[in-house]
mmCIF file of N, CA and C and ligand atoms in Angstrom:
data_model
loop_
_atom_site.group_PDB
_atom_site.id
_atom_site.type_symbol
_atom_site.label_atom_id
_atom_site.label_comp_id
_atom_site.label_asym_id
_atom_site.label_seq_id
_atom_site.Cartn_x
_atom_site.Cartn_y
_atom_site.Cartn_z
ATOM 1 N N MET Z 1 -6.909 5.857 -2.694
ATOM 2 C CA MET Z 1 -5.753 6.674 -2.316
ATOM 3 C C MET Z 1 -4.681 5.805 -1.687
ATOM 4 N N ALA Z 2 -3.459 6.217 -1.834
ATOM 5 C CA ALA Z 2 -2.368 5.451 -1.243
ATOM 6 C C ALA Z 2 -2.505 5.433 0.280
ATOM 7 N N TYR Z 3 -1.950 4.408 0.885
ATOM 8 C CA TYR Z 3 -1.934 4.324 2.337
ATOM 9 C C TYR Z 3 -0.650 4.958 2.869
ATOM 10 N N LYS Z 4 -0.666 5.266 4.157
ATOM 11 C CA LYS Z 4 0.542 5.753 4.820
ATOM 12 C C LYS Z 4 0.654 5.049 6.168
ATOM 13 N N ILE Z 5 1.821 5.154 6.768
ATOM 14 C CA ILE Z 5 2.051 4.537 8.077
ATOM 15 C C ILE Z 5 2.257 5.648 9.106
ATOM 16 N N THR Z 6 1.511 5.550 10.190
ATOM 17 C CA THR Z 6 1.550 6.609 11.205
ATOM 18 C C THR Z 6 2.659 6.353 12.233
ATOM 19 N N ASP Z 7 2.835 7.306 13.119
ATOM 20 C CA ASP Z 7 3.856 7.205 14.172
ATOM 21 C C ASP Z 7 3.577 6.079 15.168
ATOM 22 N N GLU Z 8 2.370 5.505 15.091
ATOM 23 C CA GLU Z 8 2.037 4.396 15.999
ATOM 24 C C GLU Z 8 2.839 3.137 15.662
ATOM 25 N N CYS Z 9 3.435 3.100 14.477
ATOM 26 C CA CYS Z 9 4.160 1.920 13.996
ATOM 27 C C CYS Z 9 5.223 1.478 15.000
ATOM 28 N N ILE Z 10 5.222 0.160 15.300
ATOM 29 C CA ILE Z 10 6.220 -0.394 16.226
ATOM 30 C C ILE Z 10 7.296 -1.181 15.465
ATOM 31 N N SER Z 11 7.355 -0.972 14.148
ATOM 32 C CA SER Z 11 8.380 -1.580 13.290
ATOM 33 C C SER Z 11 8.465 -3.100 13.424
ATOM 34 N N CYS Z 12 7.306 -3.747 13.434
ATOM 35 C CA CYS Z 12 7.292 -5.211 13.550
ATOM 36 C C CYS Z 12 7.593 -5.883 12.213
ATOM 37 N N GLY Z 13 7.369 -5.165 11.113
ATOM 38 C CA GLY Z 13 7.672 -5.703 9.788
ATOM 39 C C GLY Z 13 6.580 -6.571 9.182
ATOM 40 N N ALA Z 14 5.482 -6.765 9.897
ATOM 41 C CA ALA Z 14 4.417 -7.653 9.403
ATOM 42 C C ALA Z 14 3.823 -7.176 8.087
ATOM 43 N N CYS Z 15 3.716 -5.891 7.904
ATOM 44 C CA CYS Z 15 3.086 -5.351 6.698
ATOM 45 C C CYS Z 15 3.973 -5.506 5.470
ATOM 46 N N GLU Z 16 5.259 -5.380 5.651
ATOM 47 C CA GLU Z 16 6.186 -5.360 4.508
ATOM 48 C C GLU Z 16 6.034 -6.615 3.641
ATOM 49 N N VAL Z 17 5.959 -7.771 4.284
ATOM 50 C CA VAL Z 17 5.880 -9.021 3.529
ATOM 51 C C VAL Z 17 4.518 -9.211 2.866
ATOM 52 N N GLU Z 18 3.517 -8.513 3.340
ATOM 53 C CA GLU Z 18 2.169 -8.658 2.785
ATOM 54 C C GLU Z 18 1.966 -7.829 1.528
ATOM 55 N N CYS Z 19 2.798 -6.816 1.302
ATOM 56 C CA CYS Z 19 2.568 -5.900 0.189
ATOM 57 C C CYS Z 19 3.127 -6.461 -1.105
ATOM 58 N N LYS Z 20 2.236 -6.832 -2.020
ATOM 59 C CA LYS Z 20 2.665 -7.443 -3.271
ATOM 60 C C LYS Z 20 3.214 -6.417 -4.257
ATOM 61 N N ASN Z 21 3.073 -5.149 -3.941
ATOM 62 C CA ASN Z 21 3.658 -4.102 -4.789
ATOM 63 C C ASN Z 21 5.030 -3.675 -4.285
ATOM 64 N N GLN Z 22 5.502 -4.282 -3.225
ATOM 65 C CA GLN Z 22 6.768 -3.881 -2.591
ATOM 66 C C GLN Z 22 6.811 -2.375 -2.302
ATOM 67 N N ALA Z 23 5.678 -1.887 -1.800
ATOM 68 C CA ALA Z 23 5.577 -0.450 -1.514
ATOM 69 C C ALA Z 23 6.072 -0.094 -0.116
ATOM 70 N N ILE Z 24 6.276 -1.116 0.722
ATOM 71 C CA ILE Z 24 6.605 -0.854 2.131
ATOM 72 C C ILE Z 24 8.061 -1.186 2.410
ATOM 73 N N SER Z 25 8.723 -0.290 3.129
ATOM 74 C CA SER Z 25 10.110 -0.542 3.513
ATOM 75 C C SER Z 25 10.366 0.037 4.898
ATOM 76 N N GLU Z 26 11.497 -0.346 5.463
ATOM 77 C CA GLU Z 26 11.847 0.134 6.798
ATOM 78 C C GLU Z 26 12.417 1.537 6.691
ATOM 79 N N GLY Z 27 11.829 2.473 7.427
ATOM 80 C CA GLY Z 27 12.341 3.838 7.418
ATOM 81 C C GLY Z 27 13.198 4.094 8.645
ATOM 82 N N ASP Z 28 13.507 5.337 8.925
ATOM 83 C CA ASP Z 28 14.376 5.677 10.053
ATOM 84 C C ASP Z 28 13.745 5.312 11.397
ATOM 85 N N THR Z 29 12.487 5.714 11.579
ATOM 86 C CA THR Z 29 11.851 5.455 12.880
ATOM 87 C C THR Z 29 10.641 4.534 12.772
ATOM 88 N N THR Z 30 10.011 4.507 11.605
ATOM 89 C CA THR Z 30 8.867 3.616 11.385
ATOM 90 C C THR Z 30 9.017 3.003 10.000
ATOM 91 N N TYR Z 31 8.179 2.038 9.693
ATOM 92 C CA TYR Z 31 8.112 1.564 8.318
ATOM 93 C C TYR Z 31 7.415 2.650 7.500
ATOM 94 N N VAL Z 32 7.672 2.653 6.189
ATOM 95 C CA VAL Z 32 7.098 3.698 5.337
ATOM 96 C C VAL Z 32 6.507 3.080 4.071
ATOM 97 N N ILE Z 33 5.522 3.786 3.493
ATOM 98 C CA ILE Z 33 4.881 3.341 2.250
ATOM 99 C C ILE Z 33 5.226 4.325 1.142
ATOM 100 N N ASP Z 34 5.687 3.790 0.000
ATOM 101 C CA ASP Z 34 5.946 4.623 -1.173
ATOM 102 C C ASP Z 34 4.607 4.838 -1.893
ATOM 103 N N PRO Z 35 4.083 6.074 -1.889
ATOM 104 C CA PRO Z 35 2.773 6.308 -2.496
ATOM 105 C C PRO Z 35 2.740 6.016 -3.992
ATOM 106 N N ASP Z 36 3.898 6.020 -4.639
ATOM 107 C CA ASP Z 36 3.934 5.705 -6.072
ATOM 108 C C ASP Z 36 3.747 4.213 -6.342
ATOM 109 N N LYS Z 37 3.847 3.406 -5.296
ATOM 110 C CA LYS Z 37 3.690 1.954 -5.468
ATOM 111 C C LYS Z 37 2.453 1.402 -4.786
ATOM 112 N N CYS Z 38 1.848 2.167 -3.891
ATOM 113 C CA CYS Z 38 0.660 1.672 -3.181
ATOM 114 C C CYS Z 38 -0.589 1.865 -4.035
ATOM 115 N N THR Z 39 -1.285 0.753 -4.286
ATOM 116 C CA THR Z 39 -2.527 0.811 -5.064
ATOM 117 C C THR Z 39 -3.737 0.533 -4.185
ATOM 118 N N GLU Z 40 -3.563 0.612 -2.886
ATOM 119 C CA GLU Z 40 -4.641 0.239 -1.950
ATOM 120 C C GLU Z 40 -4.928 -1.252 -2.108
ATOM 121 N N CYS Z 41 -3.936 -1.969 -2.640
ATOM 122 C CA CYS Z 41 -4.025 -3.404 -2.942
ATOM 123 C C CYS Z 41 -4.915 -3.696 -4.143
ATOM 124 N N ILE Z 42 -5.436 -2.660 -4.787
ATOM 125 C CA ILE Z 42 -6.219 -2.875 -6.009
ATOM 126 C C ILE Z 42 -5.302 -3.517 -7.054
ATOM 127 N N GLY Z 43 -5.837 -4.523 -7.754
ATOM 128 C CA GLY Z 43 -5.032 -5.311 -8.682
ATOM 129 C C GLY Z 43 -4.761 -6.690 -8.105
ATOM 130 N N TYR Z 44 -4.794 -6.772 -6.771
ATOM 131 C CA TYR Z 44 -4.556 -8.055 -6.101
ATOM 132 C C TYR Z 44 -5.692 -8.448 -5.166
ATOM 133 N N PHE Z 45 -6.107 -7.506 -4.319
ATOM 134 C CA PHE Z 45 -7.087 -7.837 -3.283
ATOM 135 C C PHE Z 45 -8.171 -6.768 -3.187
ATOM 136 N N GLU Z 46 -9.257 -7.146 -2.530
ATOM 137 C CA GLU Z 46 -10.383 -6.227 -2.327
ATOM 138 C C GLU Z 46 -10.096 -5.206 -1.229
ATOM 139 N N SER Z 47 -9.210 -5.603 -0.298
ATOM 140 C CA SER Z 47 -8.945 -4.711 0.841
ATOM 141 C C SER Z 47 -7.453 -4.608 1.089
ATOM 142 N N SER Z 48 -7.062 -3.649 1.889
ATOM 143 C CA SER Z 48 -5.647 -3.353 2.109
ATOM 144 C C SER Z 48 -5.021 -4.328 3.092
ATOM 145 N N LYS Z 49 -4.082 -5.112 2.590
ATOM 146 C CA LYS Z 49 -3.463 -6.162 3.405
ATOM 147 C C LYS Z 49 -2.648 -5.589 4.559
ATOM 148 N N CYS Z 50 -1.936 -4.504 4.313
ATOM 149 C CA CYS Z 50 -1.096 -3.956 5.388
ATOM 150 C C CYS Z 50 -1.957 -3.556 6.579
ATOM 151 N N ALA Z 51 -3.099 -2.929 6.285
ATOM 152 C CA ALA Z 51 -3.995 -2.501 7.366
ATOM 153 C C ALA Z 51 -4.550 -3.709 8.110
ATOM 154 N N GLU Z 52 -4.783 -4.795 7.378
ATOM 155 C CA GLU Z 52 -5.348 -5.993 8.018
ATOM 156 C C GLU Z 52 -4.380 -6.646 8.996
ATOM 157 N N VAL Z 53 -3.094 -6.621 8.658
ATOM 158 C CA VAL Z 53 -2.135 -7.342 9.514
ATOM 159 C C VAL Z 53 -1.498 -6.461 10.590
ATOM 160 N N CYS Z 54 -1.602 -5.164 10.468
ATOM 161 C CA CYS Z 54 -0.919 -4.288 11.421
ATOM 162 C C CYS Z 54 -1.519 -4.427 12.834
ATOM 163 N N PRO Z 55 -0.698 -4.777 13.818
ATOM 164 C CA PRO Z 55 -1.222 -4.993 15.170
ATOM 165 C C PRO Z 55 -1.613 -3.707 15.900
ATOM 166 N N VAL Z 56 -1.163 -2.566 15.373
ATOM 167 C CA VAL Z 56 -1.463 -1.305 16.081
ATOM 168 C C VAL Z 56 -2.245 -0.323 15.191
ATOM 169 N N ASP Z 57 -2.821 -0.828 14.111
ATOM 170 C CA ASP Z 57 -3.630 -0.013 13.196
ATOM 171 C C ASP Z 57 -2.901 1.243 12.701
ATOM 172 N N ALA Z 58 -1.633 1.045 12.315
ATOM 173 C CA ALA Z 58 -0.827 2.189 11.873
ATOM 174 C C ALA Z 58 -0.891 2.428 10.366
ATOM 175 N N CYS Z 59 -1.496 1.501 9.608
ATOM 176 C CA CYS Z 59 -1.617 1.676 8.153
ATOM 177 C C CYS Z 59 -2.986 2.278 7.856
ATOM 178 N N VAL Z 60 -2.973 3.491 7.365
ATOM 179 C CA VAL Z 60 -4.239 4.213 7.147
ATOM 180 C C VAL Z 60 -4.224 4.913 5.787
ATOM 181 N N PRO Z 61 -5.411 5.171 5.221
ATOM 182 C CA PRO Z 61 -5.449 5.914 3.954
ATOM 183 C C PRO Z 61 -4.841 7.308 4.126
ATOM 184 N N ASP Z 62 -4.112 7.735 3.098
ATOM 185 C CA ASP Z 62 -3.445 9.041 3.159
ATOM 186 C C ASP Z 62 -4.236 10.062 2.341
ATOM 187 N N PRO Z 63 -4.943 10.971 3.010
ATOM 188 C CA PRO Z 63 -5.773 11.940 2.279
ATOM 189 C C PRO Z 63 -4.967 12.847 1.359
ATOM 190 N N GLU Z 64 -3.649 12.868 1.533
ATOM 191 C CA GLU Z 64 -2.819 13.692 0.638
ATOM 192 C C GLU Z 64 -2.580 13.005 -0.696
ATOM 193 N N HIS Z 65 -3.015 11.748 -0.805
ATOM 194 C CA HIS Z 65 -2.876 11.026 -2.069
ATOM 195 C C HIS Z 65 -4.234 10.495 -2.515
ATOM 196 N N GLU Z 66 -5.122 11.415 -2.767
ATOM 197 C CA GLU Z 66 -6.480 11.092 -3.207
ATOM 198 C C GLU Z 66 -6.422 10.493 -4.619
ATOM 199 N N GLU Z 67 -6.934 9.273 -4.785
ATOM 200 C CA GLU Z 67 -6.966 8.632 -6.101
ATOM 201 C C GLU Z 67 -8.215 7.768 -6.185
ATOM 202 N N ASN Z 68 -8.805 7.689 -7.390
ATOM 203 C CA ASN Z 68 -9.955 6.809 -7.534
ATOM 204 C C ASN Z 68 -9.495 5.423 -7.996
ATOM 205 N N LYS Z 69 -10.451 4.505 -8.089
ATOM 206 C CA LYS Z 69 -10.122 3.113 -8.410
ATOM 207 C C LYS Z 69 -9.418 2.999 -9.759
ATOM 208 N N GLU Z 70 -9.897 3.777 -10.740
ATOM 209 C CA GLU Z 70 -9.283 3.739 -12.070
ATOM 210 C C GLU Z 70 -7.816 4.149 -12.032
ATOM 211 N N GLN Z 71 -7.532 5.222 -11.289
ATOM 212 C CA GLN Z 71 -6.143 5.688 -11.183
ATOM 213 C C GLN Z 71 -5.268 4.647 -10.480
ATOM 214 N N LEU Z 72 -5.833 4.000 -9.461
ATOM 215 C CA LEU Z 72 -5.071 2.988 -8.729
ATOM 216 C C LEU Z 72 -4.781 1.780 -9.616
ATOM 217 N N LEU Z 73 -5.756 1.414 -10.456
ATOM 218 C CA LEU Z 73 -5.561 0.286 -11.360
ATOM 219 C C LEU Z 73 -4.521 0.632 -12.432
ATOM 220 N N GLU Z 74 -4.555 1.884 -12.882
ATOM 221 C CA GLU Z 74 -3.558 2.350 -13.859
ATOM 222 C C GLU Z 74 -2.151 2.268 -13.248
ATOM 223 N N LYS Z 75 -2.051 2.665 -11.976
ATOM 224 C CA LYS Z 75 -0.759 2.587 -11.280
ATOM 225 C C LYS Z 75 -0.305 1.128 -11.210
ATOM 226 N N TRP Z 76 -1.266 0.243 -10.899
ATOM 227 C CA TRP Z 76 -0.944 -1.177 -10.809
ATOM 228 C C TRP Z 76 -0.400 -1.685 -12.148
ATOM 229 N N HIS Z 77 -1.045 -1.299 -13.257
ATOM 230 C CA HIS Z 77 -0.590 -1.744 -14.578
ATOM 231 C C HIS Z 77 0.826 -1.252 -14.873
ATOM 232 N N LYS Z 78 1.141 -0.053 -14.450
ATOM 233 C CA LYS Z 78 2.496 0.466 -14.676
ATOM 234 C C LYS Z 78 3.522 -0.309 -13.863
ATOM 235 N N LEU Z 79 3.112 -0.757 -12.672
ATOM 236 C CA LEU Z 79 4.023 -1.513 -11.805
ATOM 237 C C LEU Z 79 4.206 -2.953 -12.280
ATOM 238 N N HIS Z 80 3.189 -3.465 -12.962
ATOM 239 C CA HIS Z 80 3.207 -4.884 -13.368
ATOM 240 C C HIS Z 80 2.867 -5.012 -14.849
ATOM 241 N N PRO Z 81 3.726 -4.493 -15.733
ATOM 242 C CA PRO Z 81 3.426 -4.529 -17.163
ATOM 243 C C PRO Z 81 3.215 -5.945 -17.668
ATOM 244 N N GLY Z 82 2.168 -6.096 -18.479
ATOM 245 C CA GLY Z 82 1.904 -7.396 -19.091
ATOM 246 C C GLY Z 82 1.122 -8.349 -18.210
ATOM 247 N N GLU Z 83 0.940 -8.011 -16.924
ATOM 248 C CA GLU Z 83 0.199 -8.909 -16.038
ATOM 249 C C GLU Z 83 -1.290 -8.547 -16.030
ATOM 250 N N THR Z 84 -2.092 -9.501 -15.583
ATOM 251 C CA THR Z 84 -3.543 -9.287 -15.505
ATOM 252 C C THR Z 84 -3.937 -9.137 -14.041
ATOM 253 N N PRO Z 85 -4.685 -8.083 -13.700
ATOM 254 C CA PRO Z 85 -5.080 -7.911 -12.299
ATOM 255 C C PRO Z 85 -6.008 -9.031 -11.825
ATOM 256 N N ALA Z 86 -5.933 -9.326 -10.556
ATOM 257 C CA ALA Z 86 -6.765 -10.407 -9.994
ATOM 258 C C ALA Z 86 -8.222 -9.978 -9.935
HETATM 259 S S1 SF4 E 101 -2.509 -0.907 0.843
HETATM 260 FE FE1 SF4 E 101 -1.724 -2.729 -0.203
HETATM 261 S S2 SF4 E 101 -0.480 -1.880 -1.875
HETATM 262 FE FE2 SF4 E 101 -0.724 -0.258 -0.371
HETATM 263 S S3 SF4 E 101 1.041 -0.427 0.976
HETATM 264 FE FE3 SF4 E 101 -0.647 -1.577 1.919
HETATM 265 S S4 SF4 E 101 -0.294 -3.688 1.229
HETATM 266 FE FE4 SF4 E 101 0.882 -2.331 -0.135
HETATM 267 S S1 SF4 E 102 2.559 -3.899 10.567
HETATM 268 FE FE1 SF4 E 102 2.127 -1.926 11.534
HETATM 269 S S2 SF4 E 102 3.504 -1.849 13.294
HETATM 270 FE FE2 SF4 E 102 4.263 -3.460 11.943
HETATM 271 S S3 SF4 E 102 5.779 -2.424 10.629
HETATM 272 FE FE3 SF4 E 102 3.834 -2.347 9.548
HETATM 273 S S4 SF4 E 102 2.918 -0.384 10.121
HETATM 274 FE FE4 SF4 E 102 4.548 -0.829 11.591
#
């Protein structure tokens, strides 16, 4: 499932540079994740990079975007046509 950023976010920007899908951007009060671009890092890594680097644990799975591994990989292929997942 796609990740989301909670209100705990202190807008440090550490997660944005880690996201290889460019799913993270600066929002009005916190950074935000575009669920159409978040693959849970599937296609690149085994685990979610944004969650790993966030100093306040504000990057969490979003239960409103329930997706299985196959769906996440399909999303990755649409975002990166012609590329091979890691
Ligand atoms: S889980 Fe991965 S793909 Fe999703 S927003 Fe975080 S860094 Fe980007
Ligand atoms: S790393 Fe965490 S605190 Fe920093 S911008 Fe991202 S979600 Fe916010």
